[in-house]
Short mmCIF file of C-alpha atoms in Angstrom, two decimals:
data_model
loop_
_atom_site.label_atom_id
_atom_site.label_comp_id
_atom_site.label_asym_id
_atom_site.label_seq_id
_atom_site.Cartn_x
_atom_site.Cartn_y
_atom_site.Cartn_z
CA MET A 1 -14.19 -28.71 -12.24
CA ILE A 2 -11.83 -27.16 -14.37
CA GLY A 3 -11.25 -23.90 -14.28
CA PRO A 4 -10.25 -21.14 -17.12
CA CYS A 5 -7.31 -22.31 -19.03
CA ALA A 6 -4.17 -19.89 -18.69
CA GLU A 7 -5.10 -18.42 -22.65
CA ALA A 8 -8.24 -17.51 -21.73
CA LEU A 9 -7.05 -15.05 -19.05
CA ASP A 10 -3.96 -14.08 -20.67
CA ARG A 11 -6.77 -12.44 -23.46
CA ALA A 12 -9.48 -11.36 -21.02
CA THR A 13 -7.01 -9.84 -18.64
CA ASP A 14 -5.47 -8.48 -22.80
CA ALA A 15 -8.46 -6.65 -23.09
CA CYS A 16 -9.57 -5.56 -19.79
CA ILE A 17 -6.08 -3.95 -19.74
CA ASP A 18 -7.16 -2.08 -23.52
CA PHE A 19 -10.32 -0.78 -21.55
CA LEU A 20 -7.70 1.02 -18.62
CA LEU A 21 -5.38 2.34 -21.71
CA GLN A 22 -7.98 3.22 -23.75
CA HIS A 23 -10.28 5.80 -20.35
CA GLN A 24 -6.75 7.69 -19.19
CA CYS A 25 -7.46 11.23 -19.55
CA ALA A 26 -4.24 12.90 -21.29
CA ASP A 27 -3.48 13.44 -17.86
CA GLY A 28 -2.51 10.83 -16.79
CA ARG A 29 -4.62 9.98 -14.53
CA TYR A 30 -7.93 8.34 -14.16
CA VAL A 31 -11.65 9.87 -13.10
CA ASP A 32 -14.69 7.96 -12.00
CA TRP A 33 -17.35 8.01 -9.71
CA ASP A 34 -19.43 10.85 -9.39
CA LEU A 35 -20.39 11.10 -5.75
CA PRO A 36 -21.48 14.62 -4.13
CA PRO A 37 -18.21 16.36 -4.48
CA GLY A 38 -18.24 15.66 -8.02
CA SER A 39 -16.00 12.68 -9.48
CA SER A 40 -12.82 11.51 -7.59
CA SER A 41 -10.16 11.36 -9.34
CA GLY A 42 -7.13 11.37 -6.65
CA TRP A 43 -7.95 8.14 -5.36
CA THR A 44 -9.18 6.29 -8.18
CA THR A 45 -5.34 7.45 -9.92
CA GLY A 46 -3.81 5.57 -7.42
CA TYR A 47 -6.07 2.99 -6.72
CA VAL A 48 -5.89 1.60 -10.56
CA GLY A 49 -2.22 1.91 -10.73
CA CYS A 50 -2.21 -0.21 -8.00
CA ARG A 51 -3.86 -2.81 -9.47
CA LEU A 52 -1.97 -1.53 -12.81
CA ALA A 53 1.46 -1.65 -11.05
CA SER A 54 0.69 -5.44 -9.70
CA LEU A 55 0.70 -6.43 -13.22
CA ARG A 56 3.70 -9.36 -13.64
CA GLY A 57 4.45 -11.18 -17.03
CA ARG A 58 3.89 -9.73 -20.57
CA PHE A 59 1.96 -7.91 -19.08
CA ARG A 60 4.24 -5.21 -17.39
CA PRO A 61 5.96 -2.76 -20.80
CA ARG A 62 2.02 -3.31 -22.51
CA VAL A 63 1.61 -1.13 -18.90
CA ALA A 64 4.25 0.20 -18.63
CA ALA A 65 3.84 4.38 -19.96
CA ALA A 66 0.31 4.59 -18.61
CA VAL A 67 1.81 3.28 -15.38
CA ARG A 68 5.15 6.23 -15.30
CA SER A 69 1.92 9.01 -16.01
CA ALA A 70 -0.24 7.94 -13.68
CA ALA A 71 2.91 8.25 -10.98
CA ARG A 72 3.39 11.43 -12.24
CA TRP A 73 0.15 13.26 -13.11
CA LEU A 74 0.07 11.65 -8.29
CA ILE A 75 3.79 14.16 -7.95
CA ASP A 76 1.80 17.00 -9.45
CA ASN A 77 -0.53 17.01 -7.58
CA GLU A 78 -0.11 16.37 -3.95
CA ALA A 79 -1.33 18.36 -1.65
CA ALA A 80 1.15 21.31 -0.81
CA GLY A 81 1.26 19.84 2.91
CA GLY A 82 1.49 16.07 2.15
CA GLY A 83 -1.07 13.80 0.69
CA TRP A 84 -3.68 12.99 -1.81
CA ALA A 85 -7.25 13.32 -1.36
CA TYR A 86 -10.43 11.91 -3.04
CA ASN A 87 -10.52 15.42 -5.78
CA ASP A 88 -9.14 18.29 -5.59
CA SER A 89 -12.38 20.27 -3.37
CA VAL A 90 -11.86 17.73 -0.55
CA ASP A 91 -9.35 17.60 2.30
CA CYS A 92 -7.03 15.03 2.28
CA ASP A 93 -7.59 11.65 3.96
CA ALA A 94 -6.12 8.10 4.69
CA ASP A 95 -7.86 5.75 1.37
CA SER A 96 -5.88 8.42 -1.02
CA THR A 97 -3.35 8.50 -0.17
CA ALA A 98 -3.10 5.40 1.21
CA ASN A 99 -3.36 3.93 -2.39
CA ALA A 100 -1.50 7.24 -4.11
CA MET A 101 2.01 5.56 -1.71
CA LEU A 102 1.91 2.17 -2.28
CA PHE A 103 1.48 3.22 -6.46
CA LEU A 104 3.98 5.20 -6.72
CA SER A 105 6.23 2.66 -4.14
CA LEU A 106 5.54 0.34 -6.56
CA VAL A 107 6.54 1.73 -9.47
CA GLY A 108 9.90 2.64 -7.55
CA SER A 109 8.53 6.76 -7.55
CA PRO A 110 9.51 8.79 -4.24
CA VAL A 111 7.43 9.66 -1.46
CA ALA A 112 8.22 12.37 0.49
CA HIS A 113 9.00 12.76 3.88
CA ARG A 114 5.37 14.71 3.95
CA SER A 115 3.42 12.25 2.36
CA GLU A 116 3.62 9.29 5.09
CA ALA A 117 4.13 12.95 7.83
CA CYS A 118 0.79 12.72 6.32
CA LEU A 119 -0.89 9.03 6.29
CA MET A 120 0.23 9.05 9.87
CA SER A 121 -1.81 12.00 11.18
CA PHE A 122 -4.65 9.86 10.57
CA ARG A 123 -3.16 7.06 12.82
CA ARG A 124 -6.38 6.46 16.32
CA PRO A 125 -5.01 4.99 19.90
CA ASP A 126 -6.12 1.75 18.84
CA GLY A 127 -3.55 1.18 15.70
CA GLY A 128 -6.14 1.77 13.14
CA PHE A 129 -6.56 4.73 10.43
CA SER A 130 -10.20 6.95 9.71
CA THR A 131 -10.39 7.51 6.60
CA TYR A 132 -10.49 10.75 7.18
CA ARG A 133 -9.21 13.26 11.21
CA ALA A 134 -10.27 13.14 13.68
CA ASP A 135 -11.04 16.68 14.15
CA GLU A 136 -12.79 17.35 11.68
CA GLY A 137 -16.04 16.74 12.91
CA LEU A 138 -17.02 13.84 10.85
CA GLY A 139 -18.67 11.58 13.38
CA SER A 140 -18.36 8.50 12.55
CA TRP A 141 -15.90 9.01 9.71
CA GLY A 142 -13.27 10.20 12.24
CA LEU A 143 -12.78 6.40 13.93
CA SER A 144 -10.39 3.66 13.09
CA HIS A 145 -11.90 2.02 9.56
CA VAL A 146 -10.02 -1.57 9.17
CA ASP A 147 -10.62 -1.41 4.89
CA VAL A 148 -8.78 2.27 5.25
CA SER A 149 -6.53 0.44 7.96
CA ALA A 150 -5.42 -2.02 6.11
CA LEU A 151 -4.37 -0.03 3.09
CA CYS A 152 -2.51 2.26 4.96
CA GLY A 153 -1.14 -1.33 7.06
CA CYS A 154 -0.06 -1.39 2.47
CA ALA A 155 1.44 1.70 2.42
CA LEU A 156 3.72 1.89 5.55
CA LEU A 157 5.16 -1.53 5.13
CA THR A 158 6.89 -0.53 2.18
CA ARG A 159 8.80 1.92 4.42
CA HIS A 160 8.80 0.55 7.72
CA ASP A 161 9.64 -3.01 8.43
CA ARG A 162 6.82 -4.78 10.69
CA ARG A 163 8.69 -4.27 13.38
CA ASP A 164 8.71 -1.34 13.82
CA ALA A 165 5.61 -0.47 17.03
CA ALA A 166 3.18 1.84 14.42
CA LEU A 167 3.33 -1.33 12.13
CA GLU A 168 3.08 -3.61 14.61
CA SER A 169 0.07 -1.74 16.65
CA THR A 170 -2.00 -2.09 13.51
CA ILE A 171 -2.10 -4.99 12.73
CA ALA A 172 -2.83 -5.71 16.47
CA TYR A 173 -5.86 -3.41 15.28
CA VAL A 174 -6.76 -5.09 11.50
CA ALA A 175 -6.54 -9.12 12.58
CA GLY A 176 -8.62 -8.62 16.36
CA GLN A 177 -11.78 -7.59 13.98
CA ARG A 178 -12.00 -10.73 12.23
CA ASN A 179 -16.06 -10.72 13.14
CA ARG A 180 -17.49 -14.11 13.96
CA ALA A 181 -18.07 -15.66 10.26
CA GLY A 182 -13.95 -14.91 9.67
CA LEU A 183 -14.47 -11.54 7.62
CA TRP A 184 -13.50 -8.33 7.88
CA ASP A 185 -17.15 -5.58 7.86
CA SER A 186 -15.99 -2.66 5.60
CA PHE A 187 -17.33 0.49 6.65
CA TRP A 188 -17.27 1.77 2.72
CA TRP A 189 -18.70 -1.34 1.39
CA ARG A 190 -22.12 -2.84 0.50
CA SER A 191 -19.73 -6.04 1.95
CA PRO A 192 -18.15 -7.00 3.92
CA LEU A 193 -15.08 -8.90 0.87
CA TYR A 194 -13.52 -5.72 0.36
CA ALA A 195 -11.80 -5.50 3.43
CA THR A 196 -11.62 -8.85 3.62
CA ARG A 197 -9.44 -8.60 1.06
CA SER A 198 -7.87 -6.08 2.55
CA SER A 199 -7.02 -7.03 5.58
CA LEU A 200 -6.27 -10.24 4.06
CA ALA A 201 -3.95 -9.26 2.12
CA PHE A 202 -2.04 -6.88 4.55
CA LEU A 203 -1.89 -9.16 7.12
CA ARG A 204 0.29 -11.63 4.34
CA ALA A 205 2.41 -8.47 3.26
CA ALA A 206 3.91 -8.39 7.30
CA ASP A 207 3.90 -12.15 8.19
CA ALA A 208 1.76 -12.04 10.43
CA PRO A 209 0.69 -15.92 12.55
CA ILE A 210 -2.86 -15.98 11.71
CA ASP A 211 -4.86 -18.88 11.38
CA LEU A 212 -7.59 -18.78 8.34
CA ALA A 213 -9.20 -21.75 8.92
CA SER A 214 -12.72 -19.23 9.47
CA THR A 215 -11.61 -17.21 7.04
CA ARG A 216 -11.48 -19.97 5.11
CA HIS A 217 -15.28 -20.92 6.09
CA GLY A 218 -16.49 -18.20 6.04
CA LEU A 219 -15.70 -16.94 2.43
CA HIS A 220 -17.44 -20.18 1.30
CA SER A 221 -20.40 -19.57 2.19
CA VAL A 222 -20.96 -15.53 2.09
CA ASP A 223 -22.04 -14.67 -1.51
CA ALA A 224 -20.71 -12.09 -3.77
CA GLY A 225 -23.76 -10.62 -5.44
CA ASN A 226 -21.42 -8.69 -8.89
CA ALA A 227 -18.48 -8.57 -9.99
CA PHE A 228 -16.53 -6.36 -8.19
CA GLU A 229 -17.53 -8.94 -5.55
CA ARG A 230 -16.87 -11.82 -7.59
CA ALA A 231 -13.30 -10.40 -8.13
CA LEU A 232 -12.99 -9.87 -4.93
CA LEU A 233 -13.79 -13.08 -3.31
CA LEU A 234 -12.01 -14.49 -6.16
CA ASP A 235 -9.06 -12.95 -3.63
CA SER A 236 -9.54 -13.51 -1.23
CA LEU A 237 -10.18 -17.29 -1.61
CA LEU A 238 -6.29 -17.26 -2.62
CA LEU A 239 -4.46 -15.04 -0.15
CA ALA A 240 -7.00 -17.05 2.31
CA GLY A 241 -4.62 -20.19 0.86
CA VAL A 242 -7.47 -21.74 -0.89
CA GLU A 243 -5.50 -24.11 -4.44
CA VAL A 244 -6.80 -22.26 -7.43
CA GLY A 245 -8.49 -25.17 -9.13
CA ASP A 246 -11.14 -25.62 -5.77
CA ASP A 247 -14.52 -25.62 -7.66
CA ARG A 248 -16.06 -22.41 -5.95
CA ILE A 249 -11.48 -20.39 -7.30
CA SER A 250 -12.76 -21.76 -10.85
CA ALA A 251 -16.85 -21.28 -10.72
CA LEU A 252 -16.11 -18.09 -10.35
CA LEU A 253 -13.40 -17.02 -12.51
CA GLU A 254 -16.09 -18.98 -15.20
CA SER A 255 -18.61 -16.52 -13.99
CA LEU A 256 -16.39 -13.30 -14.99
CA MET A 257 -14.93 -14.42 -17.75
CA GLU A 258 -18.37 -15.11 -19.64
CA GLU A 259 -19.84 -11.63 -17.60
CA GLN A 260 -16.32 -9.74 -19.33
CA LEU A 261 -17.94 -7.07 -21.75
CA GLY A 262 -16.83 -6.71 -24.77
CA ASP A 263 -14.94 -3.02 -24.01
CA GLY A 264 -13.29 -5.67 -21.37
CA SER A 265 -14.86 -4.25 -18.91
CA TRP A 266 -17.40 -4.93 -16.29
CA ILE A 267 -20.64 -3.46 -15.44
CA SER A 268 -21.42 -1.13 -12.55
CA GLU A 269 -23.26 -1.97 -9.76
CA PRO A 270 -23.28 -0.23 -6.08
CA ILE A 271 -20.86 -1.34 -3.87
CA LEU A 272 -19.72 1.70 -2.21
CA ARG A 273 -21.12 2.82 -0.07
CA VAL A 274 -21.90 6.96 1.69
CA THR A 275 -21.91 5.86 4.60
CA ARG A 276 -24.38 8.56 7.55
CA ARG A 277 -21.69 10.30 9.96
CA ASP A 278 -23.67 8.43 12.94
CA CYS A 279 -23.62 5.27 11.64
CA ILE A 280 -20.88 3.22 13.83
CA ASP A 281 -21.16 0.08 12.31
CA PRO A 282 -23.47 0.51 9.10
CA TRP A 283 -23.50 -3.57 8.04
CA ASN A 284 -25.72 -3.98 11.14
CA CYS A 285 -27.62 -1.22 10.97
CA ALA A 286 -30.88 -0.92 9.29
CA ASP A 287 -30.22 2.39 6.74
CA PRO A 288 -26.09 3.16 6.51
CA GLY A 289 -26.07 4.94 3.46
CA PRO A 290 -27.11 5.60 -0.70
CA LEU A 291 -25.15 3.44 -2.18
CA HIS A 292 -23.01 4.06 -5.60
CA ALA A 293 -21.85 2.20 -8.88
CA ASP A 294 -18.19 3.16 -10.47
CA ALA A 295 -20.04 5.26 -13.12
CA ARG A 296 -16.63 4.86 -15.81
CA ARG A 297 -16.32 1.69 -14.79
CA LEU A 298 -12.92 1.71 -13.95
CA PHE A 299 -12.87 0.67 -10.55
CA THR A 300 -14.53 -2.92 -11.38
CA THR A 301 -12.36 -3.42 -14.02
CA ALA A 302 -9.26 -2.40 -12.45
CA THR A 303 -10.71 -4.88 -9.50
CA VAL A 304 -10.90 -7.79 -12.24
CA LEU A 305 -8.19 -7.25 -13.87
CA ALA A 306 -6.42 -8.03 -9.64
CA ALA A 307 -7.87 -11.30 -9.16
CA LEU A 308 -7.21 -12.32 -12.39
CA GLY A 309 -3.57 -11.43 -12.21
CA SER A 310 -3.60 -13.58 -8.72
CA ALA A 311 -5.30 -16.39 -10.19
CA ARG A 312 -2.87 -16.60 -13.81
CA ARG A 313 0.56 -16.63 -11.36
CA CYS A 314 -1.05 -19.92 -10.13
CA LEU A 315 -2.36 -21.62 -13.35
CA PRO A 316 1.25 -23.23 -15.27
CA ALA A 317 3.07 -20.70 -17.55
CA SER A 318 1.32 -20.25 -20.98
CA GLU A 319 3.23 -22.01 -23.49
CA THR A 320 4.77 -20.02 -26.65
CA PRO A 321 3.87 -20.59 -29.87
CA ARG A 322 7.86 -20.35 -31.26
CA ALA A 323 7.96 -23.27 -27.60
CA ARG A 324 4.70 -25.71 -28.57
CA ASP A 325 6.37 -25.26 -32.48
CA ARG A 326 10.37 -27.12 -30.81
CA ARG A 327 7.53 -29.86 -28.62
CA ARG A 328 5.53 -30.07 -31.86
CA ALA A 329 8.89 -31.33 -34.15
CA ALA A 330 10.52 -32.99 -30.67
CA ILE A 331 8.06 -35.80 -30.20
CA ALA A 332 7.49 -35.78 -34.33
CA ALA A 333 11.82 -36.32 -34.68
CA ARG A 334 10.98 -39.77 -31.03
CA LEU A 335 8.21 -41.01 -33.54
CA ARG A 336 10.36 -40.76 -37.06
CA PRO A 337 10.85 -44.24 -38.19
CA ARG A 338 14.45 -44.85 -38.30
CA CYS A 339 16.76 -45.04 -41.50
CA ASP A 340 19.59 -47.16 -41.44
CA GLY A 341 22.59 -46.27 -44.10
CA GLY A 342 23.89 -49.19 -46.80
#
């Protein structure tokens, strides 16, 4: 199967960027989700910011102002003791803090020592990271979660060598959480694809030796039920070493391109699970907790943006109009009959 061309991916990416730029608040933050504590600002700004800051090539100048504005908002709204939260009505958590730290590192903004100290306060003896601190009385929310631990590991890699003892233990924890299908189970998400994508990204960044044959097999068998999950599956396949010309990757790209809405976004569906605090392994639980959609479609759209960027970097560079004209002129010159004077 032949997937979309580079130019088509670029058009989809441009439309996606337009949507995200139009939905940034005037003060720089991004707001999404409607969970019991309200809408998310800190968590969402860090997550969307990371995806925008990861863009390359001609897309970077397009998002530069938005990225700077989001970074300033995060710096100005860090908790007094360090760290970030889902929003300003709840305590700091490891997921929001790691997203903010990673984003600020990507854009070259300073990350205070108190930020890392806050992140490390969520570290558990097994090398993983809990979303909330174990002493906060939140049950399973205070246990190690691989979907959060992998992100925390990525944030720490921006500040420490992978041979750091704490990072080594996190690498071992994440690598050891792979299930029999070759994937990683998500505590907070409907499918294993979020945790799998995060774990693969962390293990690659840490240059951790791991055989991904079972992961590739598992990814080819997993069902992705919506645009958010299709984007995560696409990114996971690429991180696992599957070539961009693979039939599954081509099909995912085709689906995502067809599903893009006229405003540049993708439909949001219930993807985030607010896991019950008495549930340790929600992937094995009949009633693990309610699912929620990102009501403003920012999380889903930013996730697709990242996957399109990953795929685009694997394709040949687009030909600029000037380069195309030069190529055509050169061909015409070679075909033009030679005229000898005299």
